[in-house]
Amino acid sequence: MRIDAHQHFWLYDPVRDSWITEEMEAIRRNFLPNDIGQILKDNKFDGVVAVQADQSVKETEFLVELSGFYKLIKAVVGWVDLRSDTVEEQLERFKQHTIIKGFRHIIEGESDPDFLHRDEFLRGIAALTKHQYTYDLLIRPRHYASTLKCVSANPDQAFMLDHIAKPPIKSQEFDEWAQFIADLSGYSNVHCKISGLATEADWKHWTLDHFTQYIEHVIACFGKDRVMFGSDWPVCLLAGTYEDSINIVADKLQDFSEAELKGFWGDNAVKFYSIT
């Protein structure tokens, strides 16, 4: 099964979606499964993992509702307030929706560098582990240290690093990010989406070789069985087409065996998110 492990859907709201700035005009509109269905078929994808873009329970419910109408949604990574005193009760209620495989918080938007290692957040991660949910890591460099502390403190939690931690591709800086990736990949419970790369480059002037050192380093560190493809559609449209998001990665997989390619383009996501 070929799976795009990272897509978003939304009904655009200028207040809620204020993160979509004027320079991001291309995605200031609704994006629903009908908008990507044919493109997925053209590129031989069987389905997607729908990932939260808004931090509300309503967002999680919206993605679950969509999955009932669009079978291309094979898994949902929703949002729940992991710092809430009622997180256990909320997770119990979500159990009725088997399409929900995990949760995410937009850590990159948090100014606190220790956000991931605060006691109330760690209690939430422990609840995810108890209920066998995955957790997607969306971070910036200021969160590197607390990410490592969080992962180290939760060896039984399945973590997914989104967008290879958003390296500074536009400036081609490498060393700090590369050391973090090397350190994080040492934890076998962490997997990595090779996704969202074009939007970290110069949107108008990137070339395929701008991504080479980053993708090669991630694969060398995580190995071929802990990485997978994600387009980050529709956000990827800011810097190219859906096919561009595929091509950025595809030419870096020359030494993958047939089985390893099947893993990268879908089977690794199926296993991590328990997709049936």
XYZ file of C-alpha atoms in Angstrom:
276
model
C 0.000 0.000 0.000
C 1.397 3.409 -1.021
C 0.736 6.025 1.651
C 1.401 9.746 1.765
C 2.152 10.020 5.479
C 1.499 13.742 5.868
C -1.413 15.736 4.491
C -3.698 18.453 5.826
C -7.323 19.320 5.157
C -9.149 22.450 6.223
C -12.048 24.800 5.640
C -10.154 28.076 5.587
C -10.921 30.525 8.380
C -8.923 33.796 8.334
C -9.003 34.140 12.129
C -8.243 30.561 13.112
C -5.745 30.139 10.270
C -3.854 33.369 10.858
C -0.612 31.412 10.431
C -1.351 31.498 6.693
C 0.210 34.875 5.941
C -0.192 37.096 2.886
C 2.841 35.565 1.209
C 1.064 32.214 1.520
C -1.906 33.355 -0.572
C -1.799 30.112 -2.592
C -3.165 28.129 0.345
C -5.647 30.699 1.676
C -8.643 28.612 0.680
C -10.402 25.331 1.448
C -8.532 22.076 0.906
C -10.477 18.822 1.050
C -9.858 15.244 -0.110
C -11.658 15.893 -3.415
C -8.906 18.365 -4.263
C -6.158 15.735 -4.039
C -7.945 12.494 -4.930
C -7.099 12.407 -8.627
C -3.525 13.554 -8.032
C -3.045 10.682 -5.594
C -4.406 8.235 -8.154
C -2.147 9.657 -10.868
C 0.836 9.091 -8.570
C -0.370 5.642 -7.495
C -1.017 6.442 -3.841
C -3.660 4.424 -2.050
C -4.245 6.785 0.826
C -2.978 9.391 3.246
C -2.389 10.183 6.890
C -4.419 13.297 7.750
C -2.564 15.457 10.275
C -3.997 18.225 12.443
C -3.411 21.846 11.463
C -5.397 23.476 14.267
C -5.047 22.910 17.994
C -8.585 22.010 18.980
C -10.660 18.935 19.659
C -12.986 20.256 16.955
C -10.129 19.788 14.470
C -9.744 16.148 15.471
C -13.481 15.608 15.095
C -13.394 17.309 11.677
C -10.697 14.921 10.410
C -12.566 11.920 11.804
C -15.741 13.102 10.060
C -13.869 13.514 6.770
C -12.493 9.980 7.074
C -16.050 8.681 7.151
C -16.731 10.201 3.728
C -13.326 9.809 2.074
C -11.723 6.387 2.252
C -8.405 7.767 1.063
C -7.865 8.913 4.682
C -6.281 5.840 6.226
C -5.212 7.390 9.539
C -5.729 10.562 11.547
C -3.146 12.328 13.703
C -5.311 14.650 15.740
C -4.917 17.083 18.617
C -5.693 16.729 22.277
C -4.535 18.954 25.121
C -1.804 16.776 26.571
C -1.434 19.184 29.501
C -5.068 18.813 30.550
C -6.040 17.134 33.804
C -8.688 15.255 31.798
C -6.418 13.939 29.046
C -7.044 10.323 30.118
C -10.810 10.759 29.818
C -10.448 12.451 26.435
C -8.305 9.634 25.082
C -10.814 7.093 26.338
C -13.542 8.871 24.372
C -11.390 8.960 21.238
C -11.000 5.170 21.403
C -14.346 4.792 19.644
C -12.734 6.283 16.518
C -10.226 3.671 15.421
C -9.110 5.904 12.533
C -7.274 8.056 15.128
C -3.777 6.645 15.404
C -1.966 9.447 17.191
C -1.751 13.079 18.164
C 0.363 16.173 17.576
C 0.956 19.548 19.173
C 2.396 22.430 17.142
C 5.517 22.678 19.277
C 7.220 24.887 16.684
C 4.829 27.641 17.688
C 5.794 27.437 21.369
C 8.414 29.944 22.510
C 9.287 27.888 25.586
C 12.362 25.803 24.642
C 11.539 23.326 27.433
C 7.890 22.858 26.456
C 8.365 19.165 25.650
C 9.935 18.450 29.006
C 7.480 20.212 31.306
C 5.839 17.887 33.849
C 2.281 18.465 32.599
C 3.274 17.688 29.006
C 5.177 14.560 29.999
C 2.087 13.331 31.853
C 0.221 13.663 28.570
C 2.863 11.691 26.695
C 2.613 8.957 29.341
C -1.139 8.842 28.700
C -0.522 8.393 24.961
C 1.827 5.516 25.715
C -0.755 3.898 27.990
C -3.418 4.106 25.282
C -0.991 3.095 22.499
C -1.202 6.281 20.473
C 1.662 7.696 18.417
C 3.024 11.218 18.804
C 4.253 13.461 15.958
C 7.093 15.876 16.777
C 6.845 19.267 15.031
C 9.760 21.318 16.346
C 12.284 24.089 15.723
C 15.958 24.275 16.783
C 15.120 25.878 20.139
C 13.340 22.635 21.043
C 16.188 20.245 20.213
C 17.377 19.767 23.801
C 13.923 19.240 25.314
C 12.985 16.898 22.458
C 15.900 14.649 23.321
C 14.975 14.769 27.012
C 11.338 13.936 26.237
C 12.200 11.018 23.989
C 14.775 9.700 26.446
C 12.216 9.792 29.264
C 9.611 7.885 27.208
C 11.290 4.803 25.703
C 7.991 2.994 25.137
C 6.323 5.841 23.234
C 6.257 5.721 19.429
C 7.475 9.105 18.148
C 7.420 10.458 14.589
C 9.661 13.376 13.616
C 7.808 15.591 11.137
C 9.596 17.286 8.217
C 13.040 16.003 9.327
C 12.944 18.771 11.993
C 12.719 21.539 9.390
C 16.411 22.071 8.597
C 17.584 25.481 7.303
C 17.704 24.385 3.662
C 17.437 27.915 2.304
C 20.706 28.950 3.970
C 22.244 25.464 3.607
C 23.263 25.460 7.273
C 23.826 21.903 8.368
C 25.939 21.117 11.430
C 23.628 21.904 14.361
C 20.679 20.189 12.715
C 22.816 17.203 11.643
C 24.047 16.621 15.195
C 20.485 16.717 16.507
C 19.360 14.177 13.898
C 22.265 11.908 14.790
C 21.374 12.136 18.486
C 17.624 11.681 18.015
C 17.969 8.736 15.662
C 19.813 6.868 18.389
C 16.424 6.233 20.003
C 14.861 3.275 18.218
C 11.315 4.389 19.092
C 11.659 7.483 16.875
C 10.786 7.404 13.166
C 11.061 10.215 10.617
C 8.967 11.674 7.805
C 10.952 12.978 4.862
C 8.383 15.647 4.204
C 7.816 19.375 3.969
C 11.245 20.090 2.512
C 10.532 22.514 -0.332
C 8.970 25.055 2.036
C 12.219 25.147 4.042
C 14.137 26.055 0.870
C 13.937 29.166 -1.294
C 10.357 28.774 -2.541
C 11.070 30.175 -5.989
C 14.646 29.110 -6.688
C 15.327 25.686 -5.173
C 16.975 22.852 -7.096
C 17.068 19.148 -6.301
C 20.651 19.254 -5.070
C 19.700 21.739 -2.323
C 18.096 18.834 -0.451
C 20.721 16.150 -0.964
C 22.841 16.463 2.172
C 19.774 16.632 4.413
C 17.984 13.611 2.971
C 21.137 11.518 2.815
C 21.958 12.329 6.441
C 18.473 11.393 7.669
C 18.563 8.066 5.850
C 22.084 7.324 7.094
C 21.019 8.039 10.680
C 17.540 6.536 10.860
C 18.054 3.703 8.398
C 15.683 2.703 5.651
C 13.038 1.102 7.843
C 12.350 4.183 10.000
C 11.821 6.775 7.251
C 8.810 7.442 5.050
C 7.403 9.873 2.498
C 5.065 12.733 3.287
C 4.101 15.537 0.925
C 2.858 18.099 3.474
C 0.120 18.926 0.953
C -1.307 21.539 0.572
C 1.456 23.509 2.333
C 3.942 22.100 -0.196
C 2.105 24.060 -2.921
C 3.809 27.217 -1.671
C 7.049 26.008 -3.207
C 6.043 23.626 -5.986
C 3.654 20.970 -7.200
C 2.666 17.724 -5.538
C 4.939 15.954 -8.000
C 7.816 18.207 -6.936
C 7.480 16.928 -3.379
C 7.884 13.399 -4.748
C 10.797 14.213 -7.041
C 12.763 15.978 -4.300
C 13.029 12.650 -2.517
C 12.820 10.080 -5.311
C 16.209 10.786 -6.840
C 17.894 10.210 -3.448
C 16.730 6.593 -3.161
C 18.928 4.987 -5.798
C 20.416 2.373 -3.449
C 17.073 1.254 -1.985
C 16.042 -2.318 -2.757
C 12.536 -3.033 -4.055
C 11.414 -3.990 -0.546
C 12.993 -0.863 0.947
C 11.258 1.319 -1.634
C 7.930 -0.283 -0.773
C 8.662 0.516 2.847
C 9.546 4.139 2.164
C 6.550 4.826 -0.059
C 4.026 3.203 2.233
C 4.748 0.081 4.239
C 6.726 1.905 6.941
C 3.793 4.277 7.461
C 1.349 1.362 7.511
C 3.381 -0.288 10.263
C 3.984 2.836 12.349
C 0.390 4.076 12.258
C -1.179 0.600 12.373
C -3.064 1.196 9.131
C -5.353 -1.621 8.043
